[in-house]
Amino acid sequence: MALCEGYSMTGTSGINGDAYYISPDKAAFLLADGASGAGSKGKVLMSELCVEEMKDNPFCSSGLSPKDYLDKLIWEINNKLIVVSQEEKRYIFGTLIICVVKDGMGTIGAIGDSPAFFIRQGSVARVAEPKKAYANLVEMGLYSEQEMEQAVHGLPEHMWSMFDRYIPMVVPAYATEEVRLEENDMIVFCSDGVSDYVGAEEMIGALREGDLGESIRTVVNAAKENAIRERGCLRYDDLTMLVYRH
């Protein structure tokens, strides 16, 4: 029997721009992270719109393949966010990860810097990783990936997001990947508030222990404590984690 659980902790802003949704049959789920740059109202609008769109358009009754469903859902979310941005006269944007599980296969689609991981026993790999905004410079051979990452992380922290892609876009560009699932394999979604402060090995260690819900809370709390320690002040982002165990 598949398990799918999530947990979200509001950051020190006091307004949570993260949201997640798990379909009743645990066959489809998403995590949305409304960007702080969208404002207190805008970041919540973004994440709530993503959740409502999946609720209103369930995979189980769509008649679509997982890939076609992801494509349709992402485009519909993208177009509605454009309309909302125009109505609000402010860019309402953020990151999005979606997964559909069917016939032992997980199909993942992602936009932005909130990562998706695939865990099998003691190994972890990032899946459906979108290209950074500087990817064309690496592809042209002007810089290496390592050089660009070092340059970006040499900037003030609030500027890192300049190099990520967000939804909505004129034409949404997103990464997709399929993974064949075996018993006890896990698909993990994190907002960047978690992944920036908890390493992959620490994540694996926690998720392999006992109750899934408690394990998720352990990782989220570790991210909170690590963020406070590294920043040297009581400040941390919204923290959200969603885990599917096959």
XYZ file of C-alpha atoms in Angstrom:
246
model
C 0.000 0.000 0.000
C 1.406 3.383 -1.016
C 1.871 6.103 1.577
C 1.943 9.813 0.828
C 2.268 12.485 3.488
C 3.311 16.099 3.728
C 3.998 18.788 6.270
C 4.378 22.551 6.056
C 5.773 25.021 8.595
C 5.259 28.764 8.246
C 8.479 30.776 8.162
C 9.313 33.840 10.209
C 7.370 36.097 7.815
C 4.222 34.698 9.425
C 2.571 34.058 6.033
C 3.034 30.672 4.382
C 3.426 30.809 0.612
C 3.957 27.033 0.371
C 1.145 24.568 -0.267
C 0.852 20.900 -1.101
C -1.900 18.547 -2.207
C -2.301 14.769 -2.248
C -5.155 13.257 -4.260
C -7.492 10.947 -2.297
C -6.158 7.905 -4.191
C -2.535 9.009 -3.576
C -1.886 8.768 -7.328
C -1.204 12.470 -7.902
C 0.382 15.129 -5.740
C 2.043 18.527 -5.955
C 4.043 21.074 -4.015
C 3.873 24.769 -4.866
C 6.110 27.485 -3.424
C 4.833 31.014 -3.997
C 7.778 33.382 -4.390
C 8.349 36.023 -1.719
C 8.816 38.521 -4.560
C 5.112 38.132 -5.325
C 4.303 39.779 -1.994
C 2.479 38.425 1.040
C -0.830 38.124 -0.806
C 0.667 37.058 -4.119
C 2.736 34.142 -2.846
C -0.344 32.643 -1.183
C -2.465 33.221 -4.285
C 0.103 31.368 -6.391
C 0.324 28.250 -4.244
C -3.407 28.073 -3.553
C -4.205 28.365 -7.264
C -1.943 25.389 -8.034
C -3.662 23.248 -5.409
C -7.167 24.214 -6.496
C -6.367 23.455 -10.130
C -5.314 19.890 -9.307
C -8.336 19.400 -7.042
C -10.673 20.584 -9.794
C -8.960 18.449 -12.465
C -8.161 15.049 -10.922
C -5.907 12.698 -12.820
C -8.140 9.693 -12.124
C -10.984 11.094 -14.247
C -8.903 12.898 -16.865
C -8.550 10.004 -19.299
C -5.030 11.244 -20.026
C -1.622 9.620 -19.799
C 0.530 10.911 -16.913
C 2.690 12.984 -19.273
C -0.304 14.504 -21.056
C -1.973 15.235 -17.723
C 1.118 17.045 -16.403
C 1.363 19.044 -19.593
C -2.298 20.048 -19.512
C -2.273 20.916 -15.807
C 0.924 22.983 -16.005
C -0.362 24.982 -18.970
C -3.693 25.640 -17.259
C -1.964 26.774 -14.054
C 0.432 28.916 -16.071
C -2.354 30.646 -17.994
C -4.426 31.303 -14.878
C -1.409 32.791 -13.105
C -0.913 35.164 -16.026
C -4.543 36.313 -15.684
C -4.215 36.702 -11.899
C -0.981 38.677 -12.328
C -2.724 41.058 -14.712
C -5.692 41.440 -12.379
C -3.431 42.089 -9.375
C -1.089 44.312 -11.433
C 1.774 42.360 -9.875
C 3.757 39.327 -10.989
C 2.221 36.364 -9.116
C 4.801 33.612 -9.471
C 6.562 30.695 -7.830
C 7.848 27.153 -8.248
C 5.901 23.972 -8.843
C 6.483 20.201 -8.686
C 3.867 17.637 -9.737
C 3.914 13.830 -9.779
C 1.535 11.189 -11.093
C 1.977 7.513 -10.195
C 0.465 4.875 -12.486
C 1.306 1.211 -13.109
C 4.462 1.352 -11.010
C 5.829 4.416 -12.786
C 6.252 7.880 -11.318
C 6.083 10.796 -13.757
C 7.447 14.049 -12.330
C 7.293 17.576 -13.715
C 9.106 20.521 -12.127
C 9.602 24.254 -12.590
C 12.012 26.237 -10.428
C 14.397 25.565 -7.567
C 12.167 23.453 -5.315
C 13.697 20.011 -5.901
C 12.321 16.523 -6.383
C 14.386 13.541 -5.223
C 14.150 9.820 -5.912
C 15.314 7.618 -3.046
C 16.025 3.900 -3.339
C 17.489 2.230 -0.263
C 20.644 4.199 0.544
C 20.894 6.203 -2.673
C 19.306 9.512 -3.629
C 19.176 11.364 -6.940
C 17.562 14.615 -7.961
C 14.980 14.074 -10.695
C 13.219 16.365 -13.164
C 15.764 19.113 -12.530
C 14.934 22.291 -14.478
C 17.659 24.256 -16.237
C 18.931 27.421 -14.593
C 18.598 30.745 -16.366
C 22.348 30.649 -17.080
C 22.231 27.153 -18.657
C 22.819 28.539 -22.153
C 26.177 29.988 -21.036
C 27.275 26.549 -19.824
C 26.007 24.868 -22.997
C 27.991 27.350 -25.100
C 31.150 26.412 -23.197
C 31.705 29.928 -21.841
C 31.584 28.771 -18.216
C 31.416 25.463 -16.382
C 28.452 24.563 -14.173
C 30.754 24.750 -11.146
C 32.006 28.232 -12.092
C 28.463 29.525 -12.470
C 27.323 27.994 -9.188
C 30.290 29.528 -7.360
C 29.567 32.920 -8.900
C 25.870 32.793 -8.010
C 26.505 31.716 -4.418
C 29.036 34.505 -4.073
C 26.149 36.959 -4.407
C 23.894 38.000 -1.506
C 21.412 35.213 -0.715
C 18.358 37.202 -1.828
C 19.813 37.426 -5.364
C 20.211 33.669 -5.951
C 16.645 33.336 -7.183
C 17.453 35.597 -10.155
C 18.935 32.547 -11.871
C 15.970 30.217 -11.411
C 12.917 29.908 -13.626
C 9.404 30.419 -12.324
C 5.845 29.877 -13.404
C 4.104 31.642 -15.149
C 6.024 32.084 -18.382
C 4.921 33.057 -21.871
C 5.646 29.446 -22.839
C 6.170 27.307 -19.707
C 9.488 25.434 -19.779
C 9.647 22.570 -17.322
C 11.612 19.391 -16.719
C 9.946 15.973 -16.755
C 11.261 12.555 -15.790
C 9.898 9.048 -15.293
C 11.118 6.647 -12.601
C 10.255 2.956 -12.327
C 9.146 2.310 -8.753
C 9.987 -0.672 -6.558
C 8.775 -1.462 -3.059
C 9.835 1.170 -0.489
C 11.148 3.585 -3.141
C 10.384 7.197 -2.276
C 9.722 10.369 -4.247
C 10.431 13.462 -2.173
C 9.387 17.054 -2.866
C 10.874 19.950 -0.867
C 10.499 23.681 -0.915
C 13.915 25.349 -1.156
C 13.587 26.384 2.485
C 14.180 22.713 3.305
C 16.616 21.646 0.586
C 18.929 24.641 1.146
C 19.571 23.566 4.734
C 19.277 19.769 4.835
C 21.659 17.617 2.805
C 20.608 14.519 0.885
C 22.312 12.090 3.265
C 20.662 13.633 6.320
C 17.328 13.443 4.499
C 17.753 9.735 3.694
C 18.721 8.913 7.272
C 15.621 10.578 8.693
C 13.132 9.195 6.161
C 14.242 5.611 6.633
C 13.361 5.738 10.312
C 9.900 4.764 11.586
C 6.702 6.692 10.933
C 6.694 8.647 7.671
C 4.883 11.676 9.060
C 7.236 11.949 12.023
C 10.250 11.505 9.729
C 9.087 14.395 7.562
C 8.695 16.626 10.615
C 12.193 15.670 11.737
C 13.656 16.873 8.417
C 11.608 20.093 8.439
C 12.653 20.897 12.008
C 16.288 20.193 11.123
C 16.009 22.648 8.218
C 14.603 25.287 10.567
C 17.387 24.840 13.124
C 20.108 24.754 10.450
C 18.780 27.929 8.834
C 18.751 29.789 12.156
C 22.279 28.623 12.951
C 23.745 29.431 9.527
C 22.057 32.835 9.323
C 22.947 33.722 12.875
C 19.478 35.054 13.617
C 15.899 33.869 14.097
C 15.021 33.800 10.398
C 13.899 30.929 8.213
C 11.789 30.428 5.111
C 8.506 28.559 4.787
C 9.389 24.877 5.061
C 7.401 22.214 3.230
C 8.073 18.558 2.461
C 5.985 15.926 0.704
C 6.963 12.247 0.481
C 5.479 9.359 -1.506
C 6.546 5.851 -0.447
C 5.692 3.095 -2.923
